Amino acid sequence: MFTPATAEQKFVLDHIVRVATLSDDATPDMVEAVLEGAGAFAAGEWFPLERSGDTVGARWTEGGVVMPEGYAAAYRAYVDGGWGTIGSPVEFGGQGLPVSLAAAVLETMGTANMGFALAPILSVGAVEALMHHGTPEQQATWLPKLSTGEWTGTMNLTEPQAGSDVGALKAKAEPRADGTWSISGTKIFISFGDHDMADNIVHLVLARTPGAPAGTKGISLFLVPKYRLNADGTPGEFNDVRVVSIEHKMGLHASPTCVLSFGDNGDCLGELVGPEMGGMRAMFTMMNNARLNVGLQGVQVAERATQRAVAYARDRIQGVRAGAPAAIVEHPDVRRMLMRMKAQTMAARALVYLAFGELDRARAGDAAAEVRAGLLTPLAKAHGTDLGNEVASLGVQVHGGMGYIEETGAAQHFRDARITPIYEGTNGIQAADLVGRKLSMDGGAALLALIAEMRGEAEDAGLIALIDACAEVVRHLLAAEADDRLAGSYPFLTMLSVAVCGWLMEKQGRAAAAAEGDPAFLAMKQAAVRFYLAQIVPEALGLKAAATASAAMLYAVGAEEFAA
Amino acid sequence: MFTPATAEQKFVLDHIVRVATLSDDATPDMVEAVLEGAGAFAAGEWFPLERSGDTVGARWTEGGVVMPEGYAAAYRAYVDGGWGTIGSPVEFGGQGLPVSLAAAVLETMGTANMGFALAPILSVGAVEALMHHGTPEQQATWLPKLSTGEWTGTMNLTEPQAGSDVGALKAKAEPRADGTWSISGTKIFISFGDHDMADNIVHLVLARTPGAPAGTKGISLFLVPKYRLNADGTPGEFNDVRVVSIEHKMGLHASPTCVLSFGDNGDCLGELVGPEMGGMRAMFTMMNNARLNVGLQGVQVAERATQRAVAYARDRIQGVRAGAPAAIVEHPDVRRMLMRMKAQTMAARALVYLAFGELDRARAGDAAAEVRAGLLTPLAKAHGTDLGNEVASLGVQVHGGMGYIEETGAAQHFRDARITPIYEGTNGIQAADLVGRKLSMDGGAALLALIAEMRGEAEDAGLIALIDACAEVVRHLLAAEADDRLAGSYPFLTMLSVAVCGWLMEKQGRAAAAAEGDPAFLAMKQAAVRFYLAQIVPEALGLKAAATASAAMLYAVGAEEFAA
């Protein structure tokens, strides 16, 4: 039931990311070998655990979180196979390949088992934070084991009173005579905050130092291991980080969402990462990476839901066409749903991979690519996850009544997908980032450059109209008050994302027309591209009114009238 | 946390349904008394059971389905209060009030407890079938208890191999010497197929008689009680209808979805309802009623999700506005989501109530209203439930991370809502009904008349453009091949529904401007109307391309390419 999307991944890496230009090592043979190896591994080791991840799930016990049977071994096999180190630097035990290739591998893991694959996502965030902000000693101490995945990482931002508003957090760090810090406080929503799959867990924790100013300016980042290290670098004494409970969530049950209590016994030690009060910058390093990876989760769940729906629709006989019993895939509206699922999944993948590719170029020193990656991040996160949800919902619909029965499996994807527009910055916050920081950092230059590039390449009349509409909205937003920008932010994010996806789909269509390879794959690609341009692009043009609507429309009544 | 939407219901009944014109008894005082009484009852008796309906749920036991604690008593109180008989004819113990008023009452029950309120929906379907197709003896025997809800009804259509394709069913009915029929077969997806809340359950079962032709033409409808009646009309001997299992569903856990086995011991007796081979017509009587009621479930879940999100957003302090800590309702994008939820809920309610109002007029002998009701039914069912899902999803999003935690409750609405676009004819089947039977029954006359009426009243330029676009699509579809119609059916259904909702919203806006009453209510109504016209109507215009796209685009590749 799970087929690694190897051909599709390779196509996007070749034609959208141009992966061969990113590294001398990323030869076509190497890329193919990595993708196929990852696919075989995921199919063999992670996919069989997908259902028990949902039905059994991670469980809290007195002694810590216990994963379902088989997870620890499958995680070990992932580490041993080197599947987590593809994009990590060679000096820390990584393979030094493009992060866009690493993303494709992570996508495959997550398509096989979405909840499980959240563990490596968090570790990658911790690696990023230490690579950019850790001291050489910290890097030498922690990165080798984090890079390989022998130890896992977590991000500790949220507190009960501080969700999206990180600046409101209250966790404390008090300096100690030996240069370490004493950490105390409670963090919530910590994905894989505890589990039994690795020898140590490295928590990256935002906290306030004594006398720190209120808000985000007073926040520092600390590295707080579950177990302190012995002199030989092996995990030793327990570091007073207790998992108080795990959440009872709608989905993603394989991923334990923990409440962590730091320093209940006054014995939780942490190391400062980066400068004191420099926590927000370090956090953004983690967050930006995690945001792209959450966008990638949208691709994962879309791919999985599509594969399941296609298989069901080809198998399920219902009704008659041309006088004979027919599989439901032959009925026009089912076909429309499946075509939409295919097209949206391709679009999401192209968008997210493009952002990872820009990240690769940024790492190689390309400043324009860094700006472009920053611009694409809210699109990849928000639109990628919106599409994951749309496709998962269509997947349920294709199954009809069976889609609502848990045993069928389609419902799991629908439930699993629903967290992705929320965590790592809600999609509303992504939209605010787009029309705020990303739009205004350079007077809109980066965004207008992207739009100009798309405009120069677009051929489809509808796509051109959409791109032109995006340009108009940008000019409108640049001149607008902050609240008006925010009022139109989400519709604008969606229409811009569809424009980018349309551009990338058209590009893929041209590449498919010129490419040699599996005729079925190339025909499907071209059909999905035509569908995207003909049906999905025009829909997005309908968002222009909302993108340019004023905030006054939203504040015409007060908060209390909403309860009237 | 649950407030009956009495003011809103009354407003729509007055200004959209014009309920006072439907019955001399439907005076403003009477309408208000019924709505307020239903609200108080639902809040006091049904709402407190909403959570246990989800967390405990209906359970299968050897002796039959057991409802969670309190359900039997709360159901009894519903029967005793006469809440199920409002729209039933006086001669069968009903109150003879408009069905649109009965719908408002049912809406309130379902907003308080959506899964529970499915039980009366099924009973109403059974009442309808018997009223239209039963003999006087059958009516006298079964209707009094069914009307009051003392006994509940079910609809038995689906079989494992026959989901949307009812014609494929295999259940059998063999004639017996005494004029009754011996029923055998297995039915699935039978909502409230068994439970412990009523003294008897009246199953309406589609089956084939000996020698009946294949397909829908060979189907007959049978009344099959759980318990046969004694000579005095009380339930007596068990009628060999066994509940084999109940489904493990994603949501709506208060509603047991049963697999029923008829005649395992060759001792299941049924009565023919209507003529032999006349089952499809009788089924449509039940289905059409049930379809409107499922559209009404979309309103229920939208109302409930909106109330919960508004309360949370007013309560949850996060971030800063104008220099002070602010509730999230004050943030523009949260405000946008809440405004959208309010507007879509109002739109769904107006659409569904309008259809019920036409049903009332049809019952009074208005032939045009009967046609209009038929036309509006697929819109009310499909668009009403699509909006229920959209609003429930926005409700989760407004809650942020808390929305994904089951204890918060927002997730329940999201899970509960997801069945509604599937059952009682998937929304794809509704779209097929719209562009098939409903469009072609009179060469499009009914649809064009509706469009002309809307066009004559519309004032907003965007709404006029959408209505004109609908007219164009209708002309296109009338000339199109069957597959092309079907290919565009769902996008067309959505754009037409938005046009109808826009028309009804604009009408409400005018009424609110002229009305006297609670200023907060009227201001919210007008704000939601403006939002709907400014943001939601333009989106729907973006669907025109998809509504007129050809099937060729969907069949450019074969079924096997979808797995490539």
PDB file of N, CA and C in Angstrom, chain A residues 487-515:
ATOM      1  N   ALA A 487      -5.071  41.677   7.716  1.00  0.00           N
ATOM      2  CA  ALA A 487      -6.427  41.234   7.360  1.00  0.00           C
ATOM      3  C   ALA A 487      -6.417  40.446   6.052  1.00  0.00           C
ATOM      4  N   GLY A 488      -5.539  40.853   5.136  1.00  0.00           N
ATOM      5  CA  GLY A 488      -5.476  40.162   3.851  1.00  0.00           C
ATOM      6  C   GLY A 488      -4.384  39.119   3.761  1.00  0.00           C
ATOM      7  N   SER A 489      -3.692  38.894   4.867  1.00  0.00           N
ATOM      8  CA  SER A 489      -2.458  38.092   4.799  1.00  0.00           C
ATOM      9  C   SER A 489      -2.691  36.643   4.380  1.00  0.00           C
ATOM     10  N   TYR A 490      -3.691  36.026   4.947  1.00  0.00           N
ATOM     11  CA  TYR A 490      -3.880  34.597   4.651  1.00  0.00           C
ATOM     12  C   TYR A 490      -4.353  34.376   3.204  1.00  0.00           C
ATOM     13  N   PRO A 491      -5.384  35.102   2.770  1.00  0.00           N
ATOM     14  CA  PRO A 491      -5.760  34.951   1.348  1.00  0.00           C
ATOM     15  C   PRO A 491      -4.586  35.268   0.413  1.00  0.00           C
ATOM     16  N   PHE A 492      -3.783  36.278   0.778  1.00  0.00           N
ATOM     17  CA  PHE A 492      -2.641  36.602  -0.081  1.00  0.00           C
ATOM     18  C   PHE A 492      -1.629  35.466  -0.080  1.00  0.00           C
ATOM     19  N   LEU A 493      -1.345  34.915   1.081  1.00  0.00           N
ATOM     20  CA  LEU A 493      -0.393  33.796   1.136  1.00  0.00           C
ATOM     21  C   LEU A 493      -0.860  32.667   0.227  1.00  0.00           C
ATOM     22  N   THR A 494      -2.160  32.387   0.259  1.00  0.00           N
ATOM     23  CA  THR A 494      -2.669  31.292  -0.565  1.00  0.00           C
ATOM     24  C   THR A 494      -2.550  31.615  -2.044  1.00  0.00           C
ATOM     25  N   MET A 495      -2.948  32.827  -2.429  1.00  0.00           N
ATOM     26  CA  MET A 495      -2.890  33.116  -3.879  1.00  0.00           C
ATOM     27  C   MET A 495      -1.460  33.168  -4.380  1.00  0.00           C
ATOM     28  N   LEU A 496      -0.561  33.698  -3.577  1.00  0.00           N
ATOM     29  CA  LEU A 496       0.849  33.723  -3.979  1.00  0.00           C
ATOM     30  C   LEU A 496       1.407  32.302  -4.058  1.00  0.00           C
ATOM     31  N   SER A 497       1.037  31.468  -3.107  1.00  0.00           N
ATOM     32  CA  SER A 497       1.515  30.078  -3.121  1.00  0.00           C
ATOM     33  C   SER A 497       1.029  29.352  -4.370  1.00  0.00           C
ATOM     34  N   VAL A 498      -0.227  29.583  -4.731  1.00  0.00           N
ATOM     35  CA  VAL A 498      -0.756  28.930  -5.932  1.00  0.00           C
ATOM     36  C   VAL A 498      -0.027  29.459  -7.175  1.00  0.00           C
ATOM     37  N   ALA A 499       0.283  30.746  -7.172  1.00  0.00           N
ATOM     38  CA  ALA A 499       1.038  31.293  -8.303  1.00  0.00           C
ATOM     39  C   ALA A 499       2.404  30.614  -8.401  1.00  0.00           C
ATOM     40  N   VAL A 500       3.081  30.479  -7.267  1.00  0.00           N
ATOM     41  CA  VAL A 500       4.394  29.820  -7.276  1.00  0.00           C
ATOM     42  C   VAL A 500       4.238  28.368  -7.714  1.00  0.00           C
ATOM     43  N   CYS A 501       3.242  27.694  -7.175  1.00  0.00           N
ATOM     44  CA  CYS A 501       3.013  26.297  -7.561  1.00  0.00           C
ATOM     45  C   CYS A 501       2.663  26.190  -9.045  1.00  0.00           C
ATOM     46  N   GLY A 502       1.843  27.120  -9.532  1.00  0.00           N
ATOM     47  CA  GLY A 502       1.489  27.106 -10.946  1.00  0.00           C
ATOM     48  C   GLY A 502       2.724  27.265 -11.826  1.00  0.00           C
ATOM     49  N   TRP A 503       3.580  28.179 -11.422  1.00  0.00           N
ATOM     50  CA  TRP A 503       4.846  28.402 -12.128  1.00  0.00           C
ATOM     51  C   TRP A 503       5.689  27.118 -12.133  1.00  0.00           C
ATOM     52  N   LEU A 504       5.775  26.475 -10.968  1.00  0.00           N
ATOM     53  CA  LEU A 504       6.579  25.251 -10.861  1.00  0.00           C
ATOM     54  C   LEU A 504       5.919  24.089 -11.595  1.00  0.00           C
ATOM     55  N   MET A 505       4.609  24.057 -11.602  1.00  0.00           N
ATOM     56  CA  MET A 505       3.911  22.992 -12.326  1.00  0.00           C
ATOM     57  C   MET A 505       4.104  23.166 -13.830  1.00  0.00           C
ATOM     58  N   GLU A 506       3.968  24.400 -14.289  1.00  0.00           N
ATOM     59  CA  GLU A 506       4.156  24.643 -15.721  1.00  0.00           C
ATOM     60  C   GLU A 506       5.573  24.256 -16.143  1.00  0.00           C
ATOM     61  N   LYS A 507       6.529  24.612 -15.302  1.00  0.00           N
ATOM     62  CA  LYS A 507       7.920  24.269 -15.559  1.00  0.00           C
ATOM     63  C   LYS A 507       8.084  22.741 -15.646  1.00  0.00           C
ATOM     64  N   GLN A 508       7.419  22.039 -14.753  1.00  0.00           N
ATOM     65  CA  GLN A 508       7.484  20.576 -14.776  1.00  0.00           C
ATOM     66  C   GLN A 508       6.804  20.011 -16.020  1.00  0.00           C
ATOM     67  N   GLY A 509       5.730  20.665 -16.421  1.00  0.00           N
ATOM     68  CA  GLY A 509       5.046  20.215 -17.627  1.00  0.00           C
ATOM     69  C   GLY A 509       5.952  20.308 -18.847  1.00  0.00           C
ATOM     70  N   ARG A 510       6.671  21.421 -18.929  1.00  0.00           N
ATOM     71  CA  ARG A 510       7.614  21.570 -20.053  1.00  0.00           C
ATOM     72  C   ARG A 510       8.715  20.523 -19.974  1.00  0.00           C
ATOM     73  N   ALA A 511       9.200  20.297 -18.759  1.00  0.00           N
ATOM     74  CA  ALA A 511      10.266  19.305 -18.590  1.00  0.00           C
ATOM     75  C   ALA A 511       9.763  17.909 -18.949  1.00  0.00           C
ATOM     76  N   ALA A 512       8.534  17.609 -18.555  1.00  0.00           N
ATOM     77  CA  ALA A 512       7.982  16.279 -18.838  1.00  0.00           C
ATOM     78  C   ALA A 512       7.804  16.077 -20.340  1.00  0.00           C
ATOM     79  N   ALA A 513       7.405  17.155 -21.024  1.00  0.00           N
ATOM     80  CA  ALA A 513       7.208  17.054 -22.473  1.00  0.00           C
ATOM     81  C   ALA A 513       8.529  16.751 -23.175  1.00  0.00           C
ATOM     82  N   ALA A 514       9.615  17.252 -22.607  1.00  0.00           N
ATOM     83  CA  ALA A 514      10.918  17.089 -23.231  1.00  0.00           C
ATOM     84  C   ALA A 514      11.660  15.863 -22.713  1.00  0.00           C
ATOM     85  N   ALA A 515      11.193  15.303 -21.610  1.00  0.00           N
ATOM     86  CA  ALA A 515      11.969  14.248 -20.948  1.00  0.00           C
ATOM     87  C   ALA A 515      11.733  12.895 -21.588  1.00  0.00           C
TER      88      ALA A 515
END
